[in-house]
PDB file of N, CA and C in Angstrom:
ATOM      1  N   UNK A1330       4.823 -54.893   3.250  1.00  0.00           N
ATOM      2  CA  UNK A1330       5.492 -53.723   3.194  1.00  0.00           C
ATOM      3  C   UNK A1330       6.642 -53.831   1.938  1.00  0.00           C
ATOM      4  N   UNK A1331       6.813 -52.677   1.687  1.00  0.00           N
ATOM      5  CA  UNK A1331       7.812 -52.815   0.242  1.00  0.00           C
ATOM      6  C   UNK A1331       9.506 -52.523   0.624  1.00  0.00           C
ATOM      7  N   UNK A1332       9.877 -53.340  -0.572  1.00  0.00           N
ATOM      8  CA  UNK A1332      11.460 -52.944  -0.234  1.00  0.00           C
ATOM      9  C   UNK A1332      12.115 -52.028  -0.761  1.00  0.00           C
ATOM     10  N   UNK A1333      13.097 -51.560  -0.007  1.00  0.00           N
ATOM     11  CA  UNK A1333      13.869 -50.077  -0.508  1.00  0.00           C
ATOM     12  C   UNK A1333      15.225 -50.196  -0.998  1.00  0.00           C
ATOM     13  N   UNK A1334      15.386 -49.968  -2.550  1.00  0.00           N
ATOM     14  CA  UNK A1334      16.698 -50.718  -3.346  1.00  0.00           C
ATOM     15  C   UNK A1334      17.580 -49.060  -2.998  1.00  0.00           C
ATOM     16  N   UNK A1335      18.483 -49.509  -2.376  1.00  0.00           N
ATOM     17  CA  UNK A1335      19.720 -48.134  -2.155  1.00  0.00           C
ATOM     18  C   UNK A1335      20.892 -48.734  -3.535  1.00  0.00           C
ATOM     19  N   UNK A1336      21.719 -47.623  -3.451  1.00  0.00           N
ATOM     20  CA  UNK A1336      22.487 -47.473  -4.493  1.00  0.00           C
ATOM     21  C   UNK A1336      23.432 -46.490  -4.159  1.00  0.00           C
ATOM     22  N   UNK A1337      24.910 -46.240  -4.169  1.00  0.00           N
ATOM     23  CA  UNK A1337      25.368 -44.801  -4.042  1.00  0.00           C
ATOM     24  C   UNK A1337      25.236 -44.072  -5.498  1.00  0.00           C
ATOM     25  N   UNK A1338      25.035 -42.643  -4.928  1.00  0.00           N
ATOM     26  CA  UNK A1338      24.852 -41.778  -5.773  1.00  0.00           C
ATOM     27  C   UNK A1338      26.232 -40.426  -5.879  1.00  0.00           C
ATOM     28  N   UNK A1339      26.324 -39.739  -7.212  1.00  0.00           N
ATOM     29  CA  UNK A1339      27.190 -38.371  -6.530  1.00  0.00           C
ATOM     30  C   UNK A1339      26.247 -37.458  -7.469  1.00  0.00           C
ATOM     31  N   UNK A1340      26.233 -36.379  -6.942  1.00  0.00           N
ATOM     32  CA  UNK A1340      25.565 -35.332  -7.258  1.00  0.00           C
ATOM     33  C   UNK A1340      26.265 -34.045  -7.031  1.00  0.00           C
ATOM     34  N   UNK A1341      26.058 -32.767  -8.263  1.00  0.00           N
ATOM     35  CA  UNK A1341      26.930 -31.836  -7.733  1.00  0.00           C
ATOM     36  C   UNK A1341      26.142 -30.415  -7.765  1.00  0.00           C
ATOM     37  N   UNK A1342      26.236 -29.444  -6.858  1.00  0.00           N
ATOM     38  CA  UNK A1342      26.141 -28.298  -6.826  1.00  0.00           C
ATOM     39  C   UNK A1342      26.392 -27.375  -8.129  1.00  0.00           C
ATOM     40  N   UNK A1343      25.030 -27.224  -9.155  1.00  0.00           N
ATOM     41  CA  UNK A1343      25.948 -26.384 -10.099  1.00  0.00           C
ATOM     42  C   UNK A1343      25.066 -24.689 -10.044  1.00  0.00           C
ATOM     43  N   UNK A1344      25.874 -23.815 -10.287  1.00  0.00           N
ATOM     44  CA  UNK A1344      25.756 -22.431  -9.965  1.00  0.00           C
ATOM     45  C   UNK A1344      25.498 -22.001 -10.972  1.00  0.00           C
ATOM     46  N   UNK A1345      24.678 -21.185 -11.718  1.00  0.00           N
ATOM     47  CA  UNK A1345      25.361 -20.105 -12.796  1.00  0.00           C
ATOM     48  C   UNK A1345      26.262 -18.844 -12.501  1.00  0.00           C
ATOM     49  N   UNK A1346      26.221 -17.973 -13.666  1.00  0.00           N
ATOM     50  CA  UNK A1346      27.148 -17.039 -13.252  1.00  0.00           C
ATOM     51  C   UNK A1346      26.386 -15.730 -12.171  1.00  0.00           C
ATOM     52  N   UNK A1347      25.090 -16.018 -11.604  1.00  0.00           N
ATOM     53  CA  UNK A1347      23.686 -14.958 -10.710  1.00  0.00           C
ATOM     54  C   UNK A1347      23.916 -16.109  -9.645  1.00  0.00           C
ATOM     55  N   UNK A1348      24.782 -17.052  -9.424  1.00  0.00           N
ATOM     56  CA  UNK A1348      24.587 -18.048  -8.299  1.00  0.00           C
ATOM     57  C   UNK A1348      23.690 -18.547  -7.678  1.00  0.00           C
ATOM     58  N   UNK A1349      22.753 -18.255  -9.261  1.00  0.00           N
ATOM     59  CA  UNK A1349      21.451 -19.190  -8.903  1.00  0.00           C
ATOM     60  C   UNK A1349      22.056 -20.954  -9.022  1.00  0.00           C
ATOM     61  N   UNK A1350      20.915 -21.487  -8.085  1.00  0.00           N
ATOM     62  CA  UNK A1350      20.998 -23.441  -8.230  1.00  0.00           C
ATOM     63  C   UNK A1350      20.536 -23.653  -9.193  1.00  0.00           C
ATOM     64  N   UNK A1351      21.030 -24.903  -9.823  1.00  0.00           N
ATOM     65  CA  UNK A1351      20.238 -25.758 -10.590  1.00  0.00           C
ATOM     66  C   UNK A1351      19.732 -26.652 -10.320  1.00  0.00           C
ATOM     67  N   UNK A1352      18.353 -26.969 -10.123  1.00  0.00           N
ATOM     68  CA  UNK A1352      17.732 -28.098  -9.710  1.00  0.00           C
ATOM     69  C   UNK A1352      17.076 -29.047 -10.852  1.00  0.00           C
ATOM     70  N   UNK A1353      17.183 -30.236 -10.713  1.00  0.00           N
ATOM     71  CA  UNK A1353      16.514 -31.225 -12.073  1.00  0.00           C
ATOM     72  C   UNK A1353      15.151 -31.586 -11.231  1.00  0.00           C
ATOM     73  N   UNK A1354      14.003 -31.814 -12.315  1.00  0.00           N
ATOM     74  CA  UNK A1354      12.915 -32.433 -12.336  1.00  0.00           C
ATOM     75  C   UNK A1354      12.760 -33.786 -12.187  1.00  0.00           C
ATOM     76  N   UNK A1355      12.199 -35.047 -11.694  1.00  0.00           N
ATOM     77  CA  UNK A1355      12.273 -35.646 -11.811  1.00  0.00           C
ATOM     78  C   UNK A1355      11.419 -36.380 -11.630  1.00  0.00           C
ATOM     79  N   UNK A1356      10.314 -37.334 -12.513  1.00  0.00           N
ATOM     80  CA  UNK A1356       8.885 -37.925 -11.976  1.00  0.00           C
ATOM     81  C   UNK A1356       9.119 -39.226 -11.341  1.00  0.00           C
ATOM     82  N   UNK A1357       8.686 -39.998 -10.438  1.00  0.00           N
ATOM     83  CA  UNK A1357       9.031 -40.823  -9.660  1.00  0.00           C
ATOM     84  C   UNK A1357       7.739 -41.970  -9.972  1.00  0.00           C
ATOM     85  N   UNK A1358       7.779 -42.765 -10.252  1.00  0.00           N
ATOM     86  CA  UNK A1358       6.680 -43.861 -10.751  1.00  0.00           C
ATOM     87  C   UNK A1358       5.646 -44.436  -9.443  1.00  0.00           C
ATOM     88  N   UNK A1359       6.454 -44.102  -8.158  1.00  0.00           N
ATOM     89  CA  UNK A1359       5.904 -44.787  -6.964  1.00  0.00           C
ATOM     90  C   UNK A1359       5.667 -43.783  -5.796  1.00  0.00           C
ATOM     91  N   UNK A1360       4.508 -43.286  -5.549  1.00  0.00           N
ATOM     92  CA  UNK A1360       3.275 -43.405  -5.479  1.00  0.00           C
ATOM     93  C   UNK A1360       3.012 -42.192  -6.711  1.00  0.00           C
ATOM     94  N   UNK A1361       2.307 -42.969  -7.848  1.00  0.00           N
ATOM     95  CA  UNK A1361       1.694 -42.262  -9.237  1.00  0.00           C
ATOM     96  C   UNK A1361       1.665 -40.923  -9.028  1.00  0.00           C
ATOM     97  N   UNK A1362       2.586 -40.092 -10.112  1.00  0.00           N
ATOM     98  CA  UNK A1362       2.411 -38.537 -10.215  1.00  0.00           C
ATOM     99  C   UNK A1362       3.207 -37.732  -8.978  1.00  0.00           C
ATOM    100  N   UNK A1363       4.132 -38.600  -8.512  1.00  0.00           N
ATOM    101  CA  UNK A1363       5.277 -38.325  -7.565  1.00  0.00           C
ATOM    102  C   UNK A1363       6.769 -37.176  -8.386  1.00  0.00           C
ATOM    103  N   UNK A1364       6.801 -35.958  -8.232  1.00  0.00           N
ATOM    104  CA  UNK A1364       7.663 -35.445  -8.402  1.00  0.00           C
ATOM    105  C   UNK A1364       8.302 -34.602  -7.627  1.00  0.00           C
ATOM    106  N   UNK A1365      10.363 -34.854  -7.936  1.00  0.00           N
ATOM    107  CA  UNK A1365      10.880 -34.295  -6.725  1.00  0.00           C
ATOM    108  C   UNK A1365      12.534 -33.553  -7.616  1.00  0.00           C
ATOM    109  N   UNK A1366      12.588 -32.553  -6.512  1.00  0.00           N
ATOM    110  CA  UNK A1366      13.650 -31.630  -7.309  1.00  0.00           C
ATOM    111  C   UNK A1366      15.021 -32.318  -6.772  1.00  0.00           C
ATOM    112  N   UNK A1367      15.980 -32.096  -7.649  1.00  0.00           N
ATOM    113  CA  UNK A1367      17.383 -32.456  -6.774  1.00  0.00           C
ATOM    114  C   UNK A1367      18.463 -32.174  -8.028  1.00  0.00           C
ATOM    115  N   UNK A1368      19.514 -31.966  -7.121  1.00  0.00           N
ATOM    116  CA  UNK A1368      20.408 -31.910  -7.686  1.00  0.00           C
ATOM    117  C   UNK A1368      21.040 -32.781  -8.842  1.00  0.00           C
ATOM    118  N   UNK A1369      21.727 -32.216 -10.137  1.00  0.00           N
ATOM    119  CA  UNK A1369      22.161 -33.231 -11.099  1.00  0.00           C
ATOM    120  C   UNK A1369      23.168 -34.054 -10.574  1.00  0.00           C
ATOM    121  N   UNK A1370      22.607 -35.342 -11.150  1.00  0.00           N
ATOM    122  CA  UNK A1370      23.664 -36.408 -10.744  1.00  0.00           C
ATOM    123  C   UNK A1370      23.280 -37.950 -11.092  1.00  0.00           C
ATOM    124  N   UNK A1371      23.721 -38.643 -10.224  1.00  0.00           N
ATOM    125  CA  UNK A1371      22.831 -40.087 -10.286  1.00  0.00           C
ATOM    126  C   UNK A1371      23.605 -41.020  -9.775  1.00  0.00           C
ATOM    127  N   UNK A1372      23.280 -42.315  -9.997  1.00  0.00           N
ATOM    128  CA  UNK A1372      24.012 -43.621  -9.548  1.00  0.00           C
ATOM    129  C   UNK A1372      25.263 -43.767  -9.717  1.00  0.00           C
ATOM    130  N   UNK A1373      25.966 -44.151  -9.136  1.00  0.00           N
ATOM    131  CA  UNK A1373      27.305 -44.811  -9.540  1.00  0.00           C
ATOM    132  C   UNK A1373      27.757 -46.575 -10.331  1.00  0.00           C
ATOM    133  N   UNK A1374      27.684 -46.729 -10.940  1.00  0.00           N
ATOM    134  CA  UNK A1374      27.709 -47.956 -11.717  1.00  0.00           C
ATOM    135  C   UNK A1374      29.148 -48.493 -11.272  1.00  0.00           C
ATOM    136  N   UNK A1375      28.901 -49.910 -11.029  1.00  0.00           N
ATOM    137  CA  UNK A1375      29.936 -51.126 -10.246  1.00  0.00           C
ATOM    138  C   UNK A1375      31.533 -50.668 -11.235  1.00  0.00           C
ATOM    139  N   UNK A1376      32.463 -50.513 -10.537  1.00  0.00           N
ATOM    140  CA  UNK A1376      33.717 -50.192 -10.538  1.00  0.00           C
ATOM    141  C   UNK A1376      33.581 -48.696 -11.469  1.00  0.00           C
ATOM    142  N   UNK A1377      33.036 -48.095 -11.163  1.00  0.00           N
ATOM    143  CA  UNK A1377      33.083 -46.736 -11.658  1.00  0.00           C
ATOM    144  C   UNK A1377      33.350 -45.817 -10.153  1.00  0.00           C
ATOM    145  N   UNK A1378      34.732 -44.715 -10.278  1.00  0.00           N
ATOM    146  CA  UNK A1378      34.820 -44.066  -8.863  1.00  0.00           C
ATOM    147  C   UNK A1378      33.887 -42.557  -8.745  1.00  0.00           C
ATOM    148  N   UNK A1379      33.219 -42.198  -7.729  1.00  0.00           N
ATOM    149  CA  UNK A1379      32.406 -41.105  -7.864  1.00  0.00           C
ATOM    150  C   UNK A1379      32.515 -40.220  -8.804  1.00  0.00           C
ATOM    151  N   UNK A1380      33.716 -39.555  -8.685  1.00  0.00           N
ATOM    152  CA  UNK A1380      34.295 -38.516  -9.878  1.00  0.00           C
ATOM    153  C   UNK A1380      33.841 -38.666 -11.144  1.00  0.00           C
ATOM    154  N   UNK A1381      34.235 -40.122 -11.555  1.00  0.00           N
ATOM    155  CA  UNK A1381      33.451 -40.702 -13.146  1.00  0.00           C
ATOM    156  C   UNK A1381      32.462 -40.408 -13.093  1.00  0.00           C
ATOM    157  N   UNK A1382      31.325 -41.070 -12.392  1.00  0.00           N
ATOM    158  CA  UNK A1382      29.806 -41.090 -12.191  1.00  0.00           C
ATOM    159  C   UNK A1382      29.717 -39.816 -12.241  1.00  0.00           C
ATOM    160  N   UNK A1383      29.911 -38.848 -11.591  1.00  0.00           N
ATOM    161  CA  UNK A1383      29.205 -37.595 -11.702  1.00  0.00           C
ATOM    162  C   UNK A1383      29.600 -36.799 -12.834  1.00  0.00           C
ATOM    163  N   UNK A1384      31.021 -36.681 -13.286  1.00  0.00           N
ATOM    164  CA  UNK A1384      31.644 -36.320 -15.001  1.00  0.00           C
ATOM    165  C   UNK A1384      30.227 -36.858 -15.692  1.00  0.00           C
ATOM    166  N   UNK A1385      30.170 -38.451 -15.646  1.00  0.00           N
ATOM    167  CA  UNK A1385      28.893 -39.134 -16.851  1.00  0.00           C
ATOM    168  C   UNK A1385      27.805 -38.790 -16.604  1.00  0.00           C
ATOM    169  N   UNK A1386      27.199 -38.163 -15.495  1.00  0.00           N
ATOM    170  CA  UNK A1386      25.640 -38.342 -14.856  1.00  0.00           C
ATOM    171  C   UNK A1386      25.287 -36.266 -15.103  1.00  0.00           C
ATOM    172  N   UNK A1387      26.624 -35.606 -15.388  1.00  0.00           N
ATOM    173  CA  UNK A1387      26.423 -34.224 -15.337  1.00  0.00           C
ATOM    174  C   UNK A1387      26.242 -33.814 -16.865  1.00  0.00           C
ATOM    175  N   UNK A1388      26.898 -34.671 -17.678  1.00  0.00           N
ATOM    176  CA  UNK A1388      27.175 -34.927 -19.359  1.00  0.00           C
ATOM    177  C   UNK A1388      25.809 -35.312 -19.450  1.00  0.00           C
ATOM    178  N   UNK A1389      24.997 -36.714 -19.530  1.00  0.00           N
ATOM    179  CA  UNK A1389      23.791 -37.003 -19.540  1.00  0.00           C
ATOM    180  C   UNK A1389      22.550 -36.195 -19.224  1.00  0.00           C
ATOM    181  N   UNK A1390      22.672 -35.548 -18.122  1.00  0.00           N
ATOM    182  CA  UNK A1390      21.614 -34.649 -17.565  1.00  0.00           C
ATOM    183  C   UNK A1390      21.613 -33.875 -18.246  1.00  0.00           C
ATOM    184  N   UNK A1391      22.253 -32.738 -18.103  1.00  0.00           N
ATOM    185  CA  UNK A1391      22.574 -31.583 -18.297  1.00  0.00           C
ATOM    186  C   UNK A1391      23.385 -31.123 -19.485  1.00  0.00           C
ATOM    187  N   UNK A1392      24.121 -32.100 -20.171  1.00  0.00           N
ATOM    188  CA  UNK A1392      24.556 -31.313 -21.099  1.00  0.00           C
ATOM    189  C   UNK A1392      26.445 -30.684 -20.756  1.00  0.00           C
ATOM    190  N   UNK A1393      26.969 -30.422 -19.608  1.00  0.00           N
ATOM    191  CA  UNK A1393      27.755 -30.225 -18.910  1.00  0.00           C
ATOM    192  C   UNK A1393      29.212 -31.282 -18.810  1.00  0.00           C
ATOM    193  N   UNK A1394      30.210 -30.381 -19.564  1.00  0.00           N
ATOM    194  CA  UNK A1394      31.460 -31.452 -19.681  1.00  0.00           C
ATOM    195  C   UNK A1394      32.211 -31.186 -18.223  1.00  0.00           C
ATOM    196  N   UNK A1395      32.510 -31.649 -17.335  1.00  0.00           N
ATOM    197  CA  UNK A1395      33.927 -31.441 -16.420  1.00  0.00           C
ATOM    198  C   UNK A1395      35.105 -32.134 -16.677  1.00  0.00           C
ATOM    199  N   UNK A1396      35.923 -30.671 -17.312  1.00  0.00           N
ATOM    200  CA  UNK A1396      37.286 -31.586 -17.773  1.00  0.00           C
ATOM    201  C   UNK A1396      38.631 -31.265 -16.700  1.00  0.00           C
ATOM    202  N   UNK A1397      38.042 -30.292 -15.666  1.00  0.00           N
ATOM    203  CA  UNK A1397      39.090 -30.533 -14.635  1.00  0.00           C
ATOM    204  C   UNK A1397      38.711 -31.395 -13.691  1.00  0.00           C
ATOM    205  N   UNK A1398      40.003 -31.349 -12.564  1.00  0.00           N
ATOM    206  CA  UNK A1398      39.444 -32.132 -11.326  1.00  0.00           C
ATOM    207  C   UNK A1398      39.138 -31.312 -10.211  1.00  0.00           C
ATOM    208  N   UNK A1399      38.408 -31.684  -8.991  1.00  0.00           N
ATOM    209  CA  UNK A1399      37.417 -30.854  -8.190  1.00  0.00           C
ATOM    210  C   UNK A1399      38.977 -30.046  -7.428  1.00  0.00           C
ATOM    211  N   UNK A1400      38.384 -28.819  -6.608  1.00  0.00           N
ATOM    212  CA  UNK A1400      37.281 -28.858  -6.400  1.00  0.00           C
ATOM    213  C   UNK A1400      37.142 -27.551  -7.378  1.00  0.00           C
ATOM    214  N   UNK A1401      36.152 -27.135  -7.978  1.00  0.00           N
ATOM    215  CA  UNK A1401      35.574 -26.410  -9.194  1.00  0.00           C
ATOM    216  C   UNK A1401      34.871 -25.197  -7.857  1.00  0.00           C
ATOM    217  N   UNK A1402      35.476 -23.964  -7.875  1.00  0.00           N
ATOM    218  CA  UNK A1402      34.635 -22.842  -7.240  1.00  0.00           C
ATOM    219  C   UNK A1402      34.543 -21.689  -8.012  1.00  0.00           C
TER     220      UNK A1402
END
């Protein structure tokens, strides 16, 4: 039986001007060839707040800079 590593993450629902939702395509190594679609975001690093992690991940993954505090509606 394989063990599962769990960690906290932060993700965002990103909409464009036509209210379409952005999803990112990720390849997962196990089982081989597995592909998943997910909202942009990622893991929260030690000592990082969820908001700081989300800002970092949005910039890393899609180049989006979030300069103000939520909510963003």
